[in-house]
PDB file of C-alpha atoms in Angstrom:
ATOM      1  CA  MET A 155     -61.804  71.588 -76.976  1.00 45.00           C
ATOM      2  CA  ALA A 156     -59.177  73.650 -74.978  1.00 50.00           C
ATOM      3  CA  ARG A 157     -60.244  76.953 -73.584  1.00 64.00           C
ATOM      4  CA  ASN A 158     -58.721  79.917 -75.201  1.00 73.00           C
ATOM      5  CA  VAL A 159     -56.877  81.748 -72.194  1.00 71.00           C
ATOM      6  CA  PRO A 160     -55.344  85.342 -72.722  1.00 80.00           C
ATOM      7  CA  VAL A 161     -51.640  85.418 -72.570  1.00 82.00           C
ATOM      8  CA  GLU A 162     -51.763  88.019 -69.906  1.00 83.00           C
ATOM      9  CA  THR A 163     -53.981  85.618 -67.678  1.00 85.00           C
ATOM     10  CA  ARG A 164     -51.613  82.737 -68.408  1.00 86.00           C
ATOM     11  CA  ILE A 165     -48.522  85.034 -67.382  1.00 89.00           C
ATOM     12  CA  GLY A 166     -50.280  86.283 -64.265  1.00 90.00           C
ATOM     13  CA  PHE A 167     -51.094  82.819 -63.095  1.00 89.00           C
ATOM     14  CA  THR A 168     -47.669  81.689 -63.789  1.00 92.00           C
ATOM     15  CA  ILE A 169     -46.181  84.515 -61.706  1.00 94.00           C
ATOM     16  CA  LEU A 170     -48.583  83.748 -58.976  1.00 94.00           C
ATOM     17  CA  ALA A 171     -47.646  80.061 -59.006  1.00 92.00           C
ATOM     18  CA  TRP A 172     -43.961  80.852 -58.910  1.00 93.00           C
ATOM     19  CA  ALA A 173     -44.567  83.194 -56.060  1.00 94.00           C
ATOM     20  CA  VAL A 174     -46.586  80.809 -54.000  1.00 95.00           C
ATOM     21  CA  ALA A 175     -43.861  78.010 -54.590  1.00 89.00           C
ATOM     22  CA  LEU A 176     -40.985  80.327 -53.556  1.00 91.00           C
ATOM     23  CA  LEU A 177     -43.053  81.149 -50.364  1.00 93.00           C
ATOM     24  CA  LEU A 178     -43.398  77.523 -49.478  1.00 89.00           C
ATOM     25  CA  PHE A 179     -39.715  76.809 -50.280  1.00 89.00           C
ATOM     26  CA  SER A 180     -38.326  79.826 -48.311  1.00 91.00           C
ATOM     27  CA  PRO A 181     -38.094  77.996 -45.065  1.00 90.00           C
ATOM     28  CA  ILE A 182     -35.928  75.189 -46.675  1.00 89.00           C
ATOM     29  CA  LEU A 183     -33.834  77.672 -48.429  1.00 91.00           C
ATOM     30  CA  TRP A 184     -33.319  79.592 -45.105  1.00 91.00           C
ATOM     31  CA  VAL A 185     -32.185  76.381 -43.395  1.00 91.00           C
ATOM     32  CA  LEU A 186     -30.008  75.445 -46.317  1.00 91.00           C
ATOM     33  CA  LEU A 187     -28.190  78.879 -46.100  1.00 91.00           C
ATOM     34  CA  THR A 188     -27.917  79.045 -42.312  1.00 90.00           C
ATOM     35  CA  ALA A 189     -26.398  75.475 -42.146  1.00 90.00           C
ATOM     36  CA  PHE A 190     -23.336  76.925 -43.790  1.00 92.00           C
ATOM     37  CA  LYS A 191     -23.099  79.944 -41.568  1.00 90.00           C
ATOM     38  CA  THR A 192     -20.843  80.347 -38.342  1.00 87.00           C
ATOM     39  CA  GLU A 193     -23.065  80.147 -35.223  1.00 84.00           C
ATOM     40  CA  ALA A 194     -22.195  83.959 -34.564  1.00 85.00           C
ATOM     41  CA  GLU A 195     -23.343  84.878 -38.012  1.00 86.00           C
ATOM     42  CA  ALA A 196     -26.660  82.583 -37.439  1.00 84.00           C
ATOM     43  CA  ILE A 197     -27.743  84.501 -34.472  1.00 82.00           C
ATOM     44  CA  ALA A 198     -26.635  87.850 -35.432  1.00 82.00           C
ATOM     45  CA  ALA A 199     -29.064  90.766 -34.619  1.00 78.00           C
ATOM     46  CA  THR A 200     -28.756  91.807 -38.207  1.00 81.00           C
ATOM     47  CA  PRO A 201     -29.339  88.709 -40.165  1.00 79.00           C
ATOM     48  CA  THR A 202     -27.445  88.145 -43.590  1.00 83.00           C
ATOM     49  CA  PHE A 203     -29.196  86.242 -46.367  1.00 83.00           C
ATOM     50  CA  PHE A 204     -26.181  84.492 -47.779  1.00 86.00           C
ATOM     51  CA  PRO A 205     -23.207  83.252 -45.580  1.00 87.00           C
ATOM     52  CA  GLN A 206     -20.509  85.772 -45.191  1.00 86.00           C
ATOM     53  CA  ASN A 207     -18.136  83.173 -43.858  1.00 84.00           C
ATOM     54  CA  PHE A 208     -18.844  79.977 -45.716  1.00 87.00           C
ATOM     55  CA  THR A 209     -18.094  76.935 -43.388  1.00 88.00           C
ATOM     56  CA  LEU A 210     -18.654  73.229 -43.148  1.00 89.00           C
ATOM     57  CA  GLU A 211     -17.833  73.033 -39.362  1.00 89.00           C
ATOM     58  CA  ASN A 212     -21.529  72.698 -38.366  1.00 88.00           C
ATOM     59  CA  PHE A 213     -21.902  69.312 -40.387  1.00 90.00           C
ATOM     60  CA  ALA A 214     -18.811  67.880 -38.608  1.00 88.00           C
ATOM     61  CA  ALA A 215     -20.085  69.054 -35.158  1.00 86.00           C
ATOM     62  CA  VAL A 216     -23.362  67.379 -35.886  1.00 86.00           C
ATOM     63  CA  GLN A 217     -21.740  64.179 -36.831  1.00 84.00           C
ATOM     64  CA  ASP A 218     -19.370  64.339 -33.891  1.00 84.00           C
ATOM     65  CA  ARG A 219     -22.240  64.981 -31.380  1.00 81.00           C
ATOM     66  CA  SER A 220     -24.687  62.374 -32.751  1.00 82.00           C
ATOM     67  CA  ASP A 221     -24.288  59.431 -35.240  1.00 85.00           C
ATOM     68  CA  TYR A 222     -26.321  60.622 -38.301  1.00 88.00           C
ATOM     69  CA  PHE A 223     -26.117  57.406 -40.202  1.00 89.00           C
ATOM     70  CA  LYS A 224     -27.360  55.448 -37.411  1.00 91.00           C
ATOM     71  CA  HIS A 225     -30.502  57.760 -37.153  1.00 91.00           C
ATOM     72  CA  ALA A 226     -30.779  57.730 -41.015  1.00 92.00           C
ATOM     73  CA  THR A 227     -30.769  53.963 -41.029  1.00 93.00           C
ATOM     74  CA  ASN A 228     -33.438  53.720 -38.345  1.00 94.00           C
ATOM     75  CA  SER A 229     -35.633  56.203 -40.351  1.00 94.00           C
ATOM     76  CA  ILE A 230     -35.292  54.210 -43.477  1.00 94.00           C
ATOM     77  CA  LEU A 231     -36.087  50.947 -41.663  1.00 95.00           C
ATOM     78  CA  VAL A 232     -39.055  52.508 -39.890  1.00 95.00           C
ATOM     79  CA  SER A 233     -40.587  54.471 -42.897  1.00 95.00           C
ATOM     80  CA  VAL A 234     -40.074  51.713 -45.458  1.00 95.00           C
ATOM     81  CA  GLY A 235     -40.927  48.881 -43.030  1.00 96.00           C
ATOM     82  CA  SER A 236     -44.163  50.403 -41.821  1.00 96.00           C
ATOM     83  CA  THR A 237     -45.206  51.197 -45.268  1.00 95.00           C
ATOM     84  CA  LEU A 238     -44.704  47.800 -46.667  1.00 96.00           C
ATOM     85  CA  LEU A 239     -46.363  46.185 -43.729  1.00 96.00           C
ATOM     86  CA  GLY A 240     -49.343  48.627 -44.177  1.00 95.00           C
ATOM     87  CA  LEU A 241     -49.583  47.560 -47.725  1.00 95.00           C
ATOM     88  CA  VAL A 242     -49.788  43.903 -46.980  1.00 94.00           C
ATOM     89  CA  ILE A 243     -52.656  44.658 -44.607  1.00 94.00           C
ATOM     90  CA  GLY A 244     -54.297  47.408 -46.738  1.00 94.00           C
ATOM     91  CA  ILE A 245     -54.458  45.827 -50.162  1.00 93.00           C
ATOM     92  CA  PRO A 246     -56.694  42.811 -48.946  1.00 92.00           C
ATOM     93  CA  ALA A 247     -58.717  45.184 -46.858  1.00 93.00           C
ATOM     94  CA  ALA A 248     -59.196  47.660 -49.681  1.00 93.00           C
ATOM     95  CA  TRP A 249     -60.104  44.913 -52.050  1.00 91.00           C
ATOM     96  CA  SER A 250     -62.796  43.662 -49.593  1.00 91.00           C
ATOM     97  CA  MET A 251     -64.393  47.122 -49.268  1.00 92.00           C
ATOM     98  CA  ALA A 252     -64.246  47.910 -52.941  1.00 90.00           C
ATOM     99  CA  PHE A 253     -65.462  44.655 -54.572  1.00 89.00           C
ATOM    100  CA  ALA A 254     -67.213  42.754 -51.583  1.00 87.00           C
ATOM    101  CA  PRO A 255     -68.746  45.738 -49.689  1.00 88.00           C
ATOM    102  CA  SER A 256     -71.096  45.132 -46.846  1.00 88.00           C
ATOM    103  CA  LYS A 257     -73.714  47.545 -45.340  1.00 88.00           C
ATOM    104  CA  LYS A 258     -71.130  48.781 -42.761  1.00 89.00           C
ATOM    105  CA  THR A 259     -68.460  49.322 -45.250  1.00 89.00           C
ATOM    106  CA  LYS A 260     -68.801  53.122 -45.485  1.00 88.00           C
ATOM    107  CA  ASP A 261     -69.386  53.284 -41.666  1.00 90.00           C
ATOM    108  CA  ILE A 262     -65.947  51.446 -41.215  1.00 90.00           C
ATOM    109  CA  LEU A 263     -64.187  53.839 -43.727  1.00 89.00           C
ATOM    110  CA  MET A 264     -65.488  57.025 -41.903  1.00 90.00           C
ATOM    111  CA  TRP A 265     -64.441  55.493 -38.605  1.00 91.00           C
ATOM    112  CA  MET A 266     -60.948  54.769 -39.841  1.00 88.00           C
ATOM    113  CA  LEU A 267     -60.814  58.397 -41.136  1.00 85.00           C
ATOM    114  CA  SER A 268     -61.984  59.620 -37.647  1.00 88.00           C
ATOM    115  CA  THR A 269     -59.011  58.146 -36.047  1.00 87.00           C
ATOM    116  CA  LYS A 270     -56.884  60.595 -37.863  1.00 85.00           C
ATOM    117  CA  MET A 271     -58.734  63.373 -36.288  1.00 87.00           C
ATOM    118  CA  MET A 272     -57.865  62.407 -32.778  1.00 86.00           C
ATOM    119  CA  PRO A 273     -54.759  63.993 -31.282  1.00 88.00           C
ATOM    120  CA  ALA A 274     -52.014  61.664 -30.734  1.00 88.00           C
ATOM    121  CA  VAL A 275     -51.412  62.829 -27.112  1.00 89.00           C
ATOM    122  CA  GLY A 276     -54.946  61.398 -26.318  1.00 89.00           C
ATOM    123  CA  VAL A 277     -53.724  57.716 -26.739  1.00 90.00           C
ATOM    124  CA  LEU A 278     -50.122  58.552 -25.469  1.00 91.00           C
ATOM    125  CA  ILE A 279     -50.325  56.869 -21.965  1.00 92.00           C
ATOM    126  CA  PRO A 280     -52.204  53.527 -23.053  1.00 93.00           C
ATOM    127  CA  ILE A 281     -49.706  53.173 -26.014  1.00 93.00           C
ATOM    128  CA  TYR A 282     -46.785  53.894 -23.826  1.00 93.00           C
ATOM    129  CA  LEU A 283     -47.721  51.462 -21.203  1.00 95.00           C
ATOM    130  CA  ILE A 284     -48.493  48.758 -23.662  1.00 94.00           C
ATOM    131  CA  PHE A 285     -45.078  49.382 -25.271  1.00 94.00           C
ATOM    132  CA  ARG A 286     -43.473  49.273 -21.773  1.00 93.00           C
ATOM    133  CA  ASP A 287     -45.095  46.014 -20.888  1.00 94.00           C
ATOM    134  CA  LEU A 288     -44.218  44.435 -24.403  1.00 94.00           C
ATOM    135  CA  ARG A 289     -40.721  45.686 -24.147  1.00 92.00           C
ATOM    136  CA  LEU A 290     -41.124  47.608 -27.375  1.00 92.00           C
ATOM    137  CA  LEU A 291     -39.878  51.029 -26.127  1.00 93.00           C
ATOM    138  CA  ASP A 292     -36.875  52.288 -27.970  1.00 92.00           C
ATOM    139  CA  THR A 293     -36.914  49.501 -30.581  1.00 94.00           C
ATOM    140  CA  VAL A 294     -37.059  49.737 -34.426  1.00 94.00           C
ATOM    141  CA  HIS A 295     -39.780  47.250 -34.638  1.00 94.00           C
ATOM    142  CA  GLY A 296     -41.991  48.983 -32.058  1.00 94.00           C
ATOM    143  CA  LEU A 297     -41.777  52.192 -33.949  1.00 94.00           C
ATOM    144  CA  THR A 298     -42.382  50.363 -37.229  1.00 96.00           C
ATOM    145  CA  LEU A 299     -45.731  48.946 -35.633  1.00 95.00           C
ATOM    146  CA  ILE A 300     -47.021  52.269 -34.357  1.00 95.00           C
ATOM    147  CA  MET A 301     -46.131  53.874 -37.676  1.00 95.00           C
ATOM    148  CA  THR A 302     -48.121  51.066 -39.528  1.00 95.00           C
ATOM    149  CA  LEU A 303     -51.124  51.612 -37.270  1.00 93.00           C
ATOM    150  CA  ILE A 304     -50.972  55.447 -37.597  1.00 92.00           C
ATOM    151  CA  ASN A 305     -50.886  55.429 -41.406  1.00 93.00           C
ATOM    152  CA  LEU A 306     -52.833  52.479 -42.013  1.00 94.00           C
ATOM    153  CA  PRO A 307     -56.323  54.451 -42.441  1.00 92.00           C
ATOM    154  CA  ILE A 308     -54.713  56.608 -45.118  1.00 91.00           C
ATOM    155  CA  ILE A 309     -53.444  53.530 -46.895  1.00 93.00           C
ATOM    156  CA  ILE A 310     -56.664  51.864 -46.930  1.00 93.00           C
ATOM    157  CA  TRP A 311     -58.514  54.913 -47.929  1.00 90.00           C
ATOM    158  CA  MET A 312     -56.272  55.716 -50.800  1.00 89.00           C
ATOM    159  CA  LEU A 313     -56.128  52.081 -52.001  1.00 91.00           C
ATOM    160  CA  TYR A 314     -59.997  51.768 -51.726  1.00 92.00           C
ATOM    161  CA  THR A 315     -60.267  55.051 -54.077  1.00 88.00           C
ATOM    162  CA  TYR A 316     -57.924  53.443 -56.704  1.00 87.00           C
ATOM    163  CA  PHE A 317     -59.592  49.979 -56.659  1.00 89.00           C
ATOM    164  CA  LYS A 318     -63.070  51.518 -57.080  1.00 88.00           C
ATOM    165  CA  GLU A 319     -61.853  52.859 -60.570  1.00 85.00           C
ATOM    166  CA  ILE A 320     -60.965  49.339 -61.759  1.00 86.00           C
ATOM    167  CA  PRO A 321     -63.855  47.756 -63.715  1.00 86.00           C
ATOM    168  CA  VAL A 322     -65.282  44.741 -61.935  1.00 85.00           C
ATOM    169  CA  ASP A 323     -65.744  42.799 -65.166  1.00 86.00           C
ATOM    170  CA  ILE A 324     -61.989  42.321 -65.458  1.00 86.00           C
ATOM    171  CA  LEU A 325     -61.851  40.573 -61.967  1.00 84.00           C
ATOM    172  CA  GLU A 326     -65.027  38.575 -62.949  1.00 84.00           C
ATOM    173  CA  ALA A 327     -63.325  37.393 -66.082  1.00 87.00           C
ATOM    174  CA  ALA A 328     -60.426  36.295 -64.130  1.00 85.00           C
ATOM    175  CA  ARG A 329     -62.716  34.334 -61.841  1.00 85.00           C
ATOM    176  CA  MET A 330     -64.333  32.767 -64.768  1.00 85.00           C
ATOM    177  CA  ASP A 331     -60.992  31.752 -65.971  1.00 84.00           C
ATOM    178  CA  GLY A 332     -60.477  29.825 -62.856  1.00 84.00           C
ATOM    179  CA  ALA A 333     -58.332  32.444 -60.778  1.00 81.00           C
ATOM    180  CA  GLU A 334     -58.575  32.008 -57.081  1.00 85.00           C
ATOM    181  CA  LEU A 335     -58.715  34.875 -54.695  1.00 82.00           C
ATOM    182  CA  TRP A 336     -54.882  35.103 -54.187  1.00 85.00           C
ATOM    183  CA  ASN A 337     -54.172  35.119 -57.918  1.00 86.00           C
ATOM    184  CA  GLU A 338     -56.945  37.654 -58.599  1.00 85.00           C
ATOM    185  CA  ILE A 339     -55.251  40.109 -56.222  1.00 84.00           C
ATOM    186  CA  THR A 340     -51.542  39.458 -56.972  1.00 86.00           C
ATOM    187  CA  HIS A 341     -51.941  38.904 -60.911  1.00 86.00           C
ATOM    188  CA  VAL A 342     -54.866  41.086 -61.877  1.00 87.00           C
ATOM    189  CA  LEU A 343     -55.640  43.706 -59.359  1.00 87.00           C
ATOM    190  CA  VAL A 344     -52.150  44.802 -58.209  1.00 87.00           C
ATOM    191  CA  PRO A 345     -50.714  45.242 -61.704  1.00 87.00           C
ATOM    192  CA  MET A 346     -53.755  47.267 -62.822  1.00 87.00           C
ATOM    193  CA  ALA A 347     -53.370  49.604 -59.633  1.00 86.00           C
ATOM    194  CA  VAL A 348     -49.491  50.017 -59.650  1.00 85.00           C
ATOM    195  CA  PRO A 349     -49.851  53.796 -60.119  1.00 82.00           C
ATOM    196  CA  GLY A 350     -52.051  53.965 -57.141  1.00 85.00           C
ATOM    197  CA  ILE A 351     -49.954  51.674 -55.011  1.00 89.00           C
ATOM    198  CA  ALA A 352     -46.779  53.453 -55.907  1.00 86.00           C
ATOM    199  CA  SER A 353     -48.143  56.884 -54.768  1.00 86.00           C
ATOM    200  CA  THR A 354     -49.557  55.334 -51.809  1.00 90.00           C
ATOM    201  CA  LEU A 355     -46.205  53.971 -50.924  1.00 91.00           C
ATOM    202  CA  LEU A 356     -44.431  57.236 -51.685  1.00 88.00           C
ATOM    203  CA  LEU A 357     -46.839  59.354 -49.484  1.00 88.00           C
ATOM    204  CA  ASN A 358     -46.786  57.120 -46.407  1.00 91.00           C
ATOM    205  CA  VAL A 359     -43.079  56.849 -46.504  1.00 93.00           C
ATOM    206  CA  ILE A 360     -42.871  60.685 -46.466  1.00 90.00           C
ATOM    207  CA  LEU A 361     -45.590  60.614 -43.600  1.00 91.00           C
ATOM    208  CA  ALA A 362     -43.657  58.031 -41.546  1.00 93.00           C
ATOM    209  CA  TRP A 363     -40.379  59.713 -42.196  1.00 93.00           C
ATOM    210  CA  ASN A 364     -41.674  63.150 -40.817  1.00 90.00           C
ATOM    211  CA  GLU A 365     -43.360  61.694 -37.942  1.00 91.00           C
ATOM    212  CA  ALA A 366     -41.876  63.377 -34.726  1.00 89.00           C
ATOM    213  CA  PHE A 367     -44.277  62.924 -31.876  1.00 92.00           C
ATOM    214  CA  TRP A 368     -44.217  59.056 -31.501  1.00 92.00           C
ATOM    215  CA  THR A 369     -40.576  58.737 -32.516  1.00 91.00           C
ATOM    216  CA  ILE A 370     -39.393  61.146 -29.906  1.00 90.00           C
ATOM    217  CA  THR A 371     -41.698  60.005 -27.121  1.00 91.00           C
ATOM    218  CA  LEU A 372     -41.146  56.187 -27.731  1.00 92.00           C
ATOM    219  CA  THR A 373     -37.298  56.240 -28.220  1.00 89.00           C
ATOM    220  CA  SER A 374     -34.499  57.362 -26.104  1.00 80.00           C
ATOM    221  CA  GLY A 375     -31.416  56.713 -28.204  1.00 79.00           C
ATOM    222  CA  ARG A 376     -31.018  53.396 -29.605  1.00 85.00           C
ATOM    223  CA  ALA A 377     -33.873  53.439 -32.200  1.00 89.00           C
ATOM    224  CA  GLY A 378     -34.220  57.160 -32.597  1.00 88.00           C
ATOM    225  CA  THR A 379     -35.003  58.370 -36.100  1.00 91.00           C
ATOM    226  CA  LEU A 380     -33.867  61.660 -37.733  1.00 90.00           C
ATOM    227  CA  THR A 381     -36.701  63.727 -36.017  1.00 89.00           C
ATOM    228  CA  ALA A 382     -35.123  62.639 -32.724  1.00 86.00           C
ATOM    229  CA  PHE A 383     -31.751  63.521 -34.220  1.00 86.00           C
ATOM    230  CA  ILE A 384     -32.924  67.189 -34.875  1.00 86.00           C
ATOM    231  CA  SER A 385     -34.779  67.557 -31.510  1.00 82.00           C
ATOM    232  CA  SER A 386     -31.321  66.702 -29.749  1.00 78.00           C
ATOM    233  CA  PHE A 387     -30.070  69.968 -30.800  1.00 76.00           C
ATOM    234  CA  SER A 388     -32.497  72.056 -29.024  1.00 69.00           C
ATOM    235  CA  SER A 389     -31.080  71.927 -25.507  1.00 63.00           C
ATOM    236  CA  PRO A 390     -31.189  73.881 -22.278  1.00 56.00           C
ATOM    237  CA  GLN A 391     -27.732  75.162 -22.932  1.00 58.00           C
ATOM    238  CA  GLY A 392     -29.247  77.088 -25.681  1.00 57.00           C
ATOM    239  CA  LEU A 393     -30.604  77.013 -29.380  1.00 62.00           C
ATOM    240  CA  PHE A 394     -27.732  76.522 -31.757  1.00 78.00           C
ATOM    241  CA  LEU A 395     -29.294  77.745 -34.953  1.00 83.00           C
ATOM    242  CA  ALA A 396     -26.517  76.830 -37.292  1.00 87.00           C
ATOM    243  CA  LYS A 397     -26.069  73.318 -35.990  1.00 87.00           C
ATOM    244  CA  LEU A 398     -29.834  72.873 -35.884  1.00 87.00           C
ATOM    245  CA  SER A 399     -30.019  73.843 -39.424  1.00 89.00           C
ATOM    246  CA  ALA A 400     -27.184  71.581 -40.476  1.00 90.00           C
ATOM    247  CA  ALA A 401     -29.056  68.742 -38.559  1.00 89.00           C
ATOM    248  CA  SER A 402     -32.334  69.528 -40.044  1.00 90.00           C
ATOM    249  CA  LEU A 403     -30.756  69.743 -43.614  1.00 91.00           C
ATOM    250  CA  LEU A 404     -29.321  66.414 -43.395  1.00 89.00           C
ATOM    251  CA  ALA A 405     -32.517  64.953 -42.178  1.00 90.00           C
ATOM    252  CA  ILE A 406     -34.786  66.392 -44.883  1.00 89.00           C
ATOM    253  CA  ALA A 407     -32.310  65.934 -47.843  1.00 89.00           C
ATOM    254  CA  PRO A 408     -33.063  62.164 -48.407  1.00 88.00           C
ATOM    255  CA  ILE A 409     -36.843  62.749 -48.467  1.00 86.00           C
ATOM    256  CA  LEU A 410     -36.671  65.800 -50.569  1.00 85.00           C
ATOM    257  CA  LEU A 411     -34.529  64.131 -53.178  1.00 86.00           C
ATOM    258  CA  MET A 412     -36.920  61.054 -53.159  1.00 83.00           C
ATOM    259  CA  GLY A 413     -39.797  63.408 -53.527  1.00 79.00           C
ATOM    260  CA  TRP A 414     -38.164  65.232 -56.416  1.00 81.00           C
ATOM    261  CA  PHE A 415     -37.305  62.338 -58.530  1.00 79.00           C
ATOM    262  CA  SER A 416     -40.621  60.492 -57.971  1.00 78.00           C
ATOM    263  CA  GLN A 417     -43.004  63.534 -58.405  1.00 76.00           C
ATOM    264  CA  LYS A 418     -44.205  62.470 -61.746  1.00 73.00           C
ATOM    265  CA  GLN A 419     -45.135  59.040 -60.231  1.00 69.00           C
ATOM    266  CA  LEU A 420     -46.620  60.663 -57.271  1.00 69.00           C
ATOM    267  CA  VAL A 421     -48.768  63.089 -59.135  1.00 70.00           C
ATOM    268  CA  ARG A 422     -49.881  60.391 -61.544  1.00 65.00           C
ATOM    269  CA  GLY A 423     -50.926  58.180 -58.714  1.00 60.00           C
ATOM    270  CA  LEU A 424     -52.753  60.757 -56.804  1.00 63.00           C
ATOM    271  CA  THR A 425     -54.669  61.770 -59.872  1.00 64.00           C
ATOM    272  CA  PHE A 426     -55.459  58.008 -60.830  1.00 56.00           C
ATOM    273  CA  GLY A 427     -58.993  57.939 -61.845  1.00 50.00           C
ATOM    274  CA  ALA A 428     -59.588  61.596 -61.368  1.00 49.00           C
ATOM    275  CA  VAL A 429     -60.136  62.288 -65.346  1.00 45.00           C
ATOM    276  CA  LYS A 430     -62.966  60.092 -66.804  1.00 43.00           C
TER     277      LYS A 430
END
């Protein structure tokens, strides 16, 4: 039975939720408005909220200085490619941990999670040297590989959580019907865990898209993603806020649109199995 909440309480929580949402969205809104200002207006001592002289010259300058579509293509290839490769590795790994666990399964899961707590700079030198010797520096497939390794613990943890909610009896019934291991995973397990797999895919595409440390460190120009594209507008000659905002807006627009249109699927997947 639903709890009877007073109208005043509902209104108060609604106002609070909108206030928090506006607070979180305000940096994006400021970037959006600054992108359409002139450079002089963007750095004025007395800032203006709305552009006084609406202009699109910042976007033209950004495209003239650096090829946006090349960096966007690299971002798509790296984020989608690393996530798909992570799923190919993560689904069998999560299956084994969820349905054929050993005494060390929990220890392995905790070890994988602990790798996310280590600062990336702590392994920068060995990874850089390995990439240099394997000629993976400034390559899309090199970035795809490192993004896969970075996000693989999250992929396996999320899939493991979803798979644990699937009744073992269903998989045992499939085995009794003669299903082999590959058919059990592809025809029984994966279709039942589609919401969880979809949310894992979406979340890790976002994480790979927003990764800045490795994409800036391991690339110089040829395989640069949109994070490297943004950083190129902060130079010793000065910080051009209007152009930097235009570059940032172009970089975050695709992932914002994807998150907006897939939010129901993302929430459904993240809450998969949360309510018994």
